[in-house]
Amino acid sequence: MNIVFVLFDNVTQLDFSGPVQFLSRLPGAKTHVVNKDGKAVSTDCGFAIVPTGSFAECPQADIICVPGGHGVRQAIADAAIVNFVREQATAATWVTSVCTGSFILGAAGLLHGKRATTHWAYTQLLPLFGATHEEARVVRDGNLVTAGGVTSGIDFALELIAMAQGEDVARTIQLALEYDPAPPFDGGHPSRTAAPIVSGLRDRVYHSAAADMEVAINAIL
């Protein structure tokens, strides 16, 4: 089983590293971490990730996963990235994304008429690609599986493992990696976070970030 992760500069590393840690444990899986040229890509944490290869060297994916990050604004306008995702998706068993990686799927024409999700601060932009936002941490529509923001990628990976190879396999991997979340605070989503914290974060970060993303999306439509 070929599992392909598509990287680009300024990717959110946990969008990628969370699910790859789990999906790489699938029995029979071979993980391919690729970008345009096989050279290191920058992350939003100040370090780089070295892919296993380039798009040209990548086999056909059984599972293709596209993470998000601020670099999505540039990635959706990059023909090499968008065409690679589109071509791989035609024969992939599962087409997936984490966080704003969904917008790269959208740029490839893979969200039209589908239910999908993305990071909570950007869900209002999904209809620009013809998608309907569904309020859930992980959303499946046919062979399309999209996850919400960042840490949702771990939940997504476990759900996908269960769909691909059964719940016992998923539970075994969950136990092996001791995924037993017990966050110290009740929050992590606007519906469960104090309004002043939500509005403060929107004002400092996400109003402008979502506006910039909308400009980038409209530029390719």
XYZ file of C-alpha atoms in Angstrom:
221
model
C 0.000 0.000 0.000
C 1.553 3.276 -1.142
C 0.772 6.215 1.149
C 1.780 9.522 -0.433
C 2.133 12.801 1.475
C 2.424 15.952 -0.615
C 4.667 18.662 0.843
C 5.323 22.308 -0.046
C 7.139 25.215 1.570
C 5.648 26.674 4.762
C 3.676 23.531 5.540
C 2.278 22.995 9.048
C 4.453 20.142 10.185
C 1.927 18.531 12.549
C -0.631 18.350 9.716
C 1.884 15.954 8.168
C 3.785 14.405 11.054
C 0.684 13.447 13.047
C -0.994 11.307 10.391
C 2.248 9.946 8.942
C 3.232 8.578 12.348
C 0.001 6.572 12.448
C -0.511 5.672 8.796
C 3.062 4.447 8.433
C 2.159 1.697 10.925
C -0.423 0.192 8.569
C 0.579 -3.408 7.755
C 2.054 -3.496 4.272
C 2.320 0.279 3.991
C 5.131 2.107 2.218
C 5.281 5.834 2.912
C 6.313 8.337 0.250
C 6.874 11.953 1.271
C 7.213 13.975 -1.916
C 7.417 17.468 -3.298
C 8.266 19.007 -6.665
C 12.012 18.483 -6.620
C 12.779 16.233 -3.650
C 14.595 19.046 -1.848
C 13.963 20.083 1.754
C 10.803 22.078 2.440
C 10.356 24.689 5.143
C 7.812 24.256 7.935
C 5.985 26.762 10.109
C 8.118 25.677 13.087
C 11.457 26.931 11.843
C 12.926 23.637 10.659
C 12.881 21.754 7.361
C 11.647 18.339 6.259
C 13.563 16.311 3.682
C 11.174 14.383 1.397
C 11.813 10.816 0.310
C 11.600 11.884 -3.320
C 10.097 14.104 -5.980
C 6.780 13.989 -7.803
C 8.513 12.381 -10.788
C 9.799 9.514 -8.619
C 6.501 8.861 -6.833
C 4.472 5.705 -7.541
C 0.704 5.685 -7.760
C -0.823 6.347 -4.371
C -3.347 4.102 -2.681
C -3.753 6.883 -0.114
C -2.833 10.463 -0.956
C -2.778 12.999 1.865
C -2.320 16.762 1.531
C -1.487 18.717 4.700
C -2.120 22.425 5.162
C -0.296 25.513 6.317
C 0.192 29.118 5.294
C 2.070 27.835 2.250
C -1.251 26.641 0.815
C -1.787 30.168 -0.547
C 1.146 29.668 -2.887
C 0.601 25.948 -3.449
C -2.889 26.323 -4.936
C -1.396 28.481 -7.698
C 1.460 26.049 -8.390
C 0.524 23.957 -11.430
C 3.048 21.231 -10.601
C 1.504 20.627 -7.168
C -2.119 20.889 -8.266
C -1.622 18.678 -11.345
C 0.226 16.041 -9.318
C -2.592 15.860 -6.772
C -5.240 15.731 -9.502
C -3.474 12.955 -11.420
C -2.752 10.870 -8.329
C -6.345 11.222 -7.148
C -7.747 9.626 -10.292
C -6.552 6.157 -9.262
C -6.118 6.530 -5.490
C -8.329 4.495 -3.187
C -8.468 7.346 -0.675
C -8.036 11.075 -1.362
C -7.434 12.983 1.860
C -6.381 16.257 3.418
C -5.658 17.798 6.791
C -6.492 21.386 7.722
C -6.209 23.839 4.797
C -4.758 21.110 2.620
C -8.386 20.746 1.554
C -7.956 23.877 -0.562
C -5.279 22.147 -2.636
C -7.794 19.368 -3.247
C -10.246 22.102 -4.191
C -7.780 23.665 -6.634
C -7.450 20.227 -8.233
C -11.228 20.090 -8.716
C -11.762 17.347 -6.139
C -14.184 19.088 -3.749
C -16.990 20.067 -6.109
C -20.292 18.693 -4.862
C -18.626 17.111 -1.833
C -19.016 17.444 1.920
C -15.747 18.478 3.518
C -14.070 20.258 6.398
C -10.939 22.251 7.125
C -9.512 24.365 9.961
C -12.381 26.133 11.786
C -11.140 29.594 10.797
C -11.404 28.825 7.069
C -14.566 26.714 6.744
C -16.480 29.595 5.151
C -14.165 29.353 2.127
C -15.033 25.747 1.215
C -18.052 26.788 -0.927
C -15.655 28.672 -3.223
C -14.631 25.214 -4.452
C -18.202 23.933 -4.633
C -17.986 22.032 -1.352
C -20.430 21.961 1.536
C -18.910 22.385 4.973
C -19.853 19.700 7.475
C -19.190 20.454 11.130
C -17.048 17.501 12.199
C -13.455 16.753 13.054
C -13.271 14.223 10.205
C -15.619 14.171 7.211
C -15.930 11.332 4.699
C -17.741 11.674 1.376
C -17.121 8.601 -0.775
C -13.363 8.125 -1.019
C -12.735 11.743 -0.012
C -11.729 12.187 3.637
C -10.972 15.635 5.009
C -9.847 16.565 8.508
C -10.167 19.781 10.483
C -7.253 21.753 11.844
C -3.823 20.365 12.657
C -4.340 17.805 15.463
C -7.450 16.515 13.698
C -4.978 14.720 11.444
C -4.390 12.087 14.127
C -8.097 11.335 14.480
C -8.367 11.278 10.699
C -5.518 8.771 10.448
C -7.134 6.401 12.920
C -10.511 6.610 11.182
C -8.850 5.950 7.836
C -6.918 2.986 9.239
C -10.196 1.526 10.505
C -11.818 2.034 7.096
C -8.864 0.510 5.265
C -7.964 -2.434 7.512
C -10.502 -2.666 10.303
C -11.087 -1.285 13.762
C -8.835 -3.804 15.527
C -5.845 -2.621 13.497
C -6.703 1.005 14.292
C -7.088 0.265 17.989
C -3.783 -1.594 18.049
C -1.921 1.319 16.455
C -3.666 3.765 18.787
C -2.455 1.721 21.756
C 1.069 1.333 20.391
C 1.383 5.113 20.046
C -0.441 5.753 23.346
C -2.933 8.121 21.799
C -5.054 8.748 24.878
C -5.694 12.494 24.772
C -6.643 14.248 27.980
C -6.080 17.951 27.336
C -5.547 20.162 30.374
C -8.165 22.661 29.175
C -11.660 22.374 27.781
C -11.305 23.992 24.377
C -9.585 23.601 21.059
C -12.673 24.540 19.054
C -14.621 27.834 19.093
C -17.737 26.033 20.317
C -15.921 24.989 23.489
C -13.690 28.006 24.090
C -14.437 31.249 25.930
C -15.656 33.932 23.537
C -12.922 36.495 24.430
C -10.224 33.934 23.563
C -11.911 33.103 20.249
C -12.396 36.737 19.262
C -8.889 37.684 20.344
C -7.329 34.931 18.250
C -9.482 35.825 15.256
C -8.492 39.483 15.538
C -4.772 38.761 15.922
C -4.421 35.971 13.369
C -7.336 34.517 11.519
C -9.291 37.465 10.128
C -6.299 38.485 8.038
C -5.152 34.906 7.351
C -8.586 33.884 6.047
C -8.832 37.073 3.984
C -5.443 36.351 2.421
C -6.511 32.785 1.674
C -9.722 34.006 0.051
C -7.743 36.349 -2.203
C -5.444 33.477 -3.200
C -8.391 31.186 -3.967
C -10.243 33.792 -6.011
C -7.078 34.395 -8.022
C -7.155 30.825 -9.383
C -10.895 30.485 -9.958
